[in-house]
């Protein structure tokens, strides 16, 4: 790279940072103008950020087609965040016909660069046969890559993989380890399920209720926690103490969820995007 090219890159990087500062301050019009200038000079991070602004309608009228074009420009230069954003557009069919195969391709491009949420998405693709042949072993490998980077959805899914023995040898200890690592509401739901049924742990209804209560702090998981608990209590081996019955009644009443089919420990779905590149 010539000195002139290095100088230009440094200038465009500074313009991108200035635009980001404007964006963080809520001055979207100024941010848009600065991102656009750098994007038109071919600066990949600004191209991705300009696409984000078109995607959200910040500083400009919302335009998914323009967002798609700029994500493509940045992705073609190898920017991992643009690659996953483009993959999400292909997955959701935004401004382009949906294509699981193209989504997989761009997720993989970013995943091979070590991008954690892309590695998680690759795991989802292999788990569900989206754009690639279903392969539980490959799914487990990619969940592990993302989980080791601290990506909680991948840690949760890896726990589910070990809990059910999907693509790996069933291992309750590993499932517990990864649920604890995730430490979020979904993991609390799955740990509660393990305590409720005694999977790799001594059955402990009080602990299960405690974990379901933690999970229910996220509205997405409250109804599921109630249904899993209801299903678990139909087991004739479950004998409630009066104190436990009071806890169950209080928990149920606090959510007031109507009856629905129960499910066991479940994986996380794909994260939403797009992701900015500061």
Short mmCIF file of C-alpha atoms in Angstrom, two decimals:
data_model
loop_
_atom_site.label_atom_id
_atom_site.label_comp_id
_atom_site.label_asym_id
_atom_site.label_seq_id
_atom_site.Cartn_x
_atom_site.Cartn_y
_atom_site.Cartn_z
CA UNK A 1 0.00 0.00 0.00
CA UNK A 2 1.37 3.41 -0.98
CA UNK A 3 1.77 6.28 1.45
CA UNK A 4 -1.06 8.14 -0.29
CA UNK A 5 -3.37 5.14 0.18
CA UNK A 6 -2.46 4.91 3.86
CA UNK A 7 -3.11 8.60 4.32
CA UNK A 8 -6.50 8.30 2.61
CA UNK A 9 -7.46 5.31 4.79
CA UNK A 10 -6.52 7.25 7.92
CA UNK A 11 -8.58 10.22 6.78
CA UNK A 12 -11.62 8.05 5.98
CA UNK A 13 -11.27 6.27 9.31
CA UNK A 14 -11.34 9.63 11.09
CA UNK A 15 -14.39 10.71 9.08
CA UNK A 16 -16.10 7.45 10.04
CA UNK A 17 -15.32 8.06 13.73
CA UNK A 18 -16.64 11.62 13.48
CA UNK A 19 -19.83 10.30 11.89
CA UNK A 20 -20.16 7.73 14.67
CA UNK A 21 -19.86 10.51 17.26
CA UNK A 22 -22.63 12.46 15.54
CA UNK A 23 -24.74 9.29 15.44
CA UNK A 24 -24.23 8.60 19.15
CA UNK A 25 -25.27 12.18 19.91
CA UNK A 26 -28.47 11.70 17.92
CA UNK A 27 -27.42 14.05 15.12
CA UNK A 28 -28.44 11.60 12.42
CA UNK A 29 -28.38 14.06 9.52
CA UNK A 30 -24.73 14.98 10.10
CA UNK A 31 -23.84 11.33 10.70
CA UNK A 32 -25.51 10.33 7.45
CA UNK A 33 -23.62 12.97 5.44
CA UNK A 34 -20.23 11.93 6.88
CA UNK A 35 -20.88 8.20 6.49
CA UNK A 36 -22.05 8.77 2.91
CA UNK A 37 -18.93 10.73 1.99
CA UNK A 38 -16.60 8.02 3.31
CA UNK A 39 -18.76 5.22 1.89
CA UNK A 40 -18.59 6.74 -1.59
CA UNK A 41 -14.79 6.71 -1.30
CA UNK A 42 -15.00 2.94 -0.76
CA UNK A 43 -14.50 2.82 3.02
CA UNK A 44 -16.12 -0.46 4.09
CA UNK A 45 -17.01 0.46 7.69
CA UNK A 46 -18.78 3.59 6.52
CA UNK A 47 -20.58 1.62 3.82
CA UNK A 48 -21.92 -0.73 6.49
CA UNK A 49 -22.88 2.15 8.75
CA UNK A 50 -24.59 3.99 5.90
CA UNK A 51 -26.57 0.81 5.23
CA UNK A 52 -27.57 0.74 8.92
CA UNK A 53 -28.94 4.27 8.59
CA UNK A 54 -30.98 3.32 5.52
CA UNK A 55 -32.15 0.21 7.36
CA UNK A 56 -33.33 2.16 10.40
CA UNK A 57 -34.41 5.32 8.61
CA UNK A 58 -32.04 7.48 10.66
CA UNK A 59 -31.15 10.76 8.97
CA UNK A 60 -32.75 9.53 5.76
CA UNK A 61 -35.98 7.91 4.61
CA UNK A 62 -35.96 4.18 5.40
CA UNK A 63 -34.92 2.26 2.30
CA UNK A 64 -34.15 -1.46 2.53
CA UNK A 65 -33.02 -1.56 -1.09
CA UNK A 66 -30.36 1.09 -0.47
CA UNK A 67 -29.36 -0.69 2.75
CA UNK A 68 -29.00 -3.95 0.83
CA UNK A 69 -26.80 -2.28 -1.81
CA UNK A 70 -24.44 -0.76 0.76
CA UNK A 71 -24.26 -3.93 2.84
CA UNK A 72 -23.23 -5.72 -0.36
CA UNK A 73 -20.54 -3.13 -1.11
CA UNK A 74 -19.00 -3.57 2.35
CA UNK A 75 -19.45 -7.35 2.42
CA UNK A 76 -17.69 -7.68 -0.93
CA UNK A 77 -14.69 -5.99 0.70
CA UNK A 78 -14.68 -8.65 3.41
CA UNK A 79 -16.13 -6.67 6.33
CA UNK A 80 -17.49 -9.32 8.70
CA UNK A 81 -20.29 -7.19 10.18
CA UNK A 82 -21.54 -6.32 6.71
CA UNK A 83 -21.41 -9.99 5.75
CA UNK A 84 -23.66 -11.03 8.62
CA UNK A 85 -26.01 -8.11 7.93
CA UNK A 86 -26.24 -9.14 4.29
CA UNK A 87 -26.82 -12.72 5.40
CA UNK A 88 -29.72 -11.54 7.55
CA UNK A 89 -31.20 -9.68 4.59
CA UNK A 90 -31.06 -12.84 2.48
CA UNK A 91 -32.46 -14.88 5.36
CA UNK A 92 -35.38 -12.49 5.93
CA UNK A 93 -35.95 -11.67 2.26
CA UNK A 94 -35.48 -7.94 2.74
CA UNK A 95 -35.05 -6.08 -0.57
CA UNK A 96 -34.16 -9.40 -2.19
CA UNK A 97 -35.82 -12.78 -2.67
CA UNK A 98 -35.13 -14.93 0.42
CA UNK A 99 -32.25 -17.34 -0.05
CA UNK A 100 -31.10 -19.63 2.74
CA UNK A 101 -28.13 -20.68 0.60
CA UNK A 102 -26.90 -17.09 0.12
CA UNK A 103 -27.54 -16.32 3.79
CA UNK A 104 -25.42 -19.32 4.74
CA UNK A 105 -22.68 -18.20 2.37
CA UNK A 106 -22.37 -14.74 3.91
CA UNK A 107 -22.73 -16.03 7.48
CA UNK A 108 -19.89 -18.43 6.74
CA UNK A 109 -17.71 -15.65 5.29
CA UNK A 110 -18.02 -13.76 8.57
CA UNK A 111 -17.80 -16.89 10.74
CA UNK A 112 -14.46 -17.83 9.20
CA UNK A 113 -13.18 -14.44 10.34
CA UNK A 114 -14.10 -15.36 13.92
CA UNK A 115 -17.34 -13.33 14.14
CA UNK A 116 -19.21 -14.92 17.06
CA UNK A 117 -22.82 -14.25 16.09
CA UNK A 118 -22.08 -15.50 12.57
CA UNK A 119 -20.63 -18.69 14.03
CA UNK A 120 -23.84 -19.04 16.04
CA UNK A 121 -25.91 -18.51 12.89
CA UNK A 122 -23.91 -21.18 11.08
CA UNK A 123 -24.75 -23.50 13.97
CA UNK A 124 -28.43 -22.67 13.51
CA UNK A 125 -28.20 -23.33 9.79
CA UNK A 126 -26.69 -26.77 10.37
CA UNK A 127 -29.21 -27.52 13.15
CA UNK A 128 -32.17 -26.72 10.94
CA UNK A 129 -30.86 -27.55 7.47
CA UNK A 130 -31.09 -23.94 6.28
CA UNK A 131 -29.04 -23.39 3.13
CA UNK A 132 -27.02 -26.49 3.91
CA UNK A 133 -27.66 -30.13 4.68
CA UNK A 134 -28.74 -30.69 8.30
CA UNK A 135 -25.75 -31.85 10.37
CA UNK A 136 -25.95 -31.91 14.17
CA UNK A 137 -22.21 -32.55 14.56
CA UNK A 138 -21.33 -29.47 12.52
CA UNK A 139 -23.92 -27.45 14.42
CA UNK A 140 -22.31 -28.42 17.73
CA UNK A 141 -18.85 -27.45 16.43
CA UNK A 142 -20.00 -23.98 15.41
CA UNK A 143 -21.96 -23.41 18.60
CA UNK A 144 -18.79 -24.27 20.50
CA UNK A 145 -16.72 -21.76 18.53
CA UNK A 146 -19.18 -18.96 19.37
CA UNK A 147 -19.69 -20.17 22.94
CA UNK A 148 -15.96 -19.96 23.63
CA UNK A 149 -16.15 -16.28 22.68
CA UNK A 150 -18.83 -15.73 25.34
CA UNK A 151 -21.81 -15.54 22.96
CA UNK A 152 -24.67 -16.40 25.30
CA UNK A 153 -27.13 -17.71 22.71
CA UNK A 154 -24.49 -20.15 21.50
CA UNK A 155 -23.68 -21.17 25.09
CA UNK A 156 -27.37 -21.85 25.68
CA UNK A 157 -27.70 -23.86 22.46
CA UNK A 158 -24.56 -25.82 23.26
CA UNK A 159 -26.12 -26.69 26.61
CA UNK A 160 -29.21 -27.97 24.77
CA UNK A 161 -26.98 -29.97 22.41
CA UNK A 162 -25.32 -31.74 25.36
CA UNK A 163 -28.62 -32.13 27.22
CA UNK A 164 -30.21 -34.04 24.34
CA UNK A 165 -27.07 -35.56 22.82
CA UNK A 166 -27.50 -33.91 19.42
CA UNK A 167 -24.30 -34.32 17.43
CA UNK A 168 -22.34 -35.02 20.61
CA UNK A 169 -22.42 -37.65 23.31
CA UNK A 170 -25.10 -36.76 25.86
CA UNK A 171 -23.42 -35.13 28.82
CA UNK A 172 -25.48 -33.48 31.55
CA UNK A 173 -22.41 -31.98 33.22
CA UNK A 174 -21.45 -30.18 30.01
CA UNK A 175 -25.05 -29.02 29.57
CA UNK A 176 -25.07 -27.54 33.08
CA UNK A 177 -21.67 -25.90 32.50
CA UNK A 178 -22.80 -24.11 29.36
CA UNK A 179 -26.18 -23.07 30.77
CA UNK A 180 -24.37 -21.51 33.73
CA UNK A 181 -21.93 -19.83 31.33
CA UNK A 182 -24.82 -18.29 29.39
CA UNK A 183 -26.35 -16.94 32.60
CA UNK A 184 -29.38 -15.43 30.89
CA UNK A 185 -33.14 -15.92 31.18
CA UNK A 186 -33.22 -18.68 28.59
CA UNK A 187 -30.45 -20.57 30.35
CA UNK A 188 -32.33 -20.19 33.65
CA UNK A 189 -35.36 -21.75 31.98
CA UNK A 190 -33.29 -24.70 30.78
CA UNK A 191 -31.51 -25.16 34.12
CA UNK A 192 -34.89 -25.04 35.84
CA UNK A 193 -36.03 -27.84 33.54
CA UNK A 194 -33.01 -29.92 34.53
CA UNK A 195 -33.76 -29.45 38.24
CA UNK A 196 -37.45 -30.18 37.66
CA UNK A 197 -36.81 -33.53 35.96
CA UNK A 198 -33.54 -34.44 37.67
CA UNK A 199 -31.43 -34.45 34.52
CA UNK A 200 -27.88 -34.86 35.81
CA UNK A 201 -28.91 -33.19 39.07
CA UNK A 202 -30.75 -34.23 42.16
CA UNK A 203 -34.40 -33.37 41.54
CA UNK A 204 -35.10 -30.09 43.31
CA UNK A 205 -38.49 -28.49 42.77
CA UNK A 206 -37.71 -25.45 44.91
CA UNK A 207 -34.61 -24.71 42.83
CA UNK A 208 -36.59 -25.25 39.62
CA UNK A 209 -39.23 -22.73 40.71
CA UNK A 210 -36.50 -20.25 41.66
CA UNK A 211 -34.92 -20.57 38.22
CA UNK A 212 -38.25 -20.40 36.41
CA UNK A 213 -38.97 -17.19 38.33
CA UNK A 214 -35.67 -15.75 37.10
CA UNK A 215 -36.48 -16.81 33.54
CA UNK A 216 -39.94 -15.25 33.80
CA UNK A 217 -38.40 -11.81 34.40
CA UNK A 218 -37.98 -11.87 30.62
CA UNK A 219 -41.56 -11.83 29.23
CA UNK A 220 -40.50 -14.09 26.35
CA UNK A 221 -39.91 -17.01 28.71
CA UNK A 222 -42.59 -16.59 31.39
CA UNK A 223 -45.33 -18.53 29.57
CA UNK A 224 -42.92 -21.33 28.63
CA UNK A 225 -41.68 -21.59 32.22
CA UNK A 226 -45.25 -21.99 33.46
CA UNK A 227 -46.06 -24.70 30.92
CA UNK A 228 -42.89 -26.67 31.61
CA UNK A 229 -43.64 -26.51 35.35
CA UNK A 230 -47.24 -27.59 34.80
CA UNK A 231 -46.09 -30.56 32.75
CA UNK A 232 -43.48 -31.52 35.34
CA UNK A 233 -46.02 -31.47 38.15
CA UNK A 234 -48.13 -34.10 36.37
CA UNK A 235 -45.41 -36.63 37.23
CA UNK A 236 -46.86 -38.91 39.94
CA UNK A 237 -43.45 -39.08 41.63
CA UNK A 238 -43.58 -35.35 42.40
CA UNK A 239 -44.80 -34.81 45.95
CA UNK A 240 -45.18 -31.14 46.92
CA UNK A 241 -44.69 -29.89 50.44
CA UNK A 242 -47.10 -27.18 51.54
CA UNK A 243 -44.33 -24.61 51.20
CA UNK A 244 -43.56 -25.76 47.66
CA UNK A 245 -47.24 -25.72 46.76
CA UNK A 246 -47.45 -22.12 47.98
CA UNK A 247 -44.42 -21.22 45.84
CA UNK A 248 -45.95 -22.86 42.80
CA UNK A 249 -49.30 -21.15 43.32
CA UNK A 250 -47.62 -17.77 43.77
CA UNK A 251 -45.48 -18.26 40.67
CA UNK A 252 -48.45 -19.29 38.54
CA UNK A 253 -50.61 -16.45 39.82
CA UNK A 254 -47.87 -13.88 39.21
CA UNK A 255 -47.93 -14.69 35.49
CA UNK A 256 -51.53 -15.75 34.97
CA UNK A 257 -50.78 -17.74 31.84
CA UNK A 258 -53.50 -19.91 30.28
CA UNK A 259 -52.79 -23.55 29.56
CA UNK A 260 -50.82 -24.51 26.45
CA UNK A 261 -48.71 -27.46 25.30
CA UNK A 262 -45.42 -27.78 27.16
CA UNK A 263 -41.96 -28.07 25.65
CA UNK A 264 -38.62 -29.18 27.02
CA UNK A 265 -35.35 -27.26 27.06
CA UNK A 266 -35.16 -25.30 23.85
CA UNK A 267 -32.43 -23.58 21.81
CA UNK A 268 -32.15 -19.89 21.07
CA UNK A 269 -33.13 -18.49 17.68
CA UNK A 270 -31.00 -16.34 15.40
CA UNK A 271 -29.98 -12.92 16.72
CA UNK A 272 -31.51 -9.87 15.08
CA UNK A 273 -29.35 -7.42 13.17
CA UNK A 274 -28.03 -5.44 11.60
CA UNK A 275 -24.79 -4.74 13.41
CA UNK A 276 -22.95 -1.40 13.12
CA UNK A 277 -19.20 -1.24 12.54
CA UNK A 278 -17.89 1.65 14.64
#
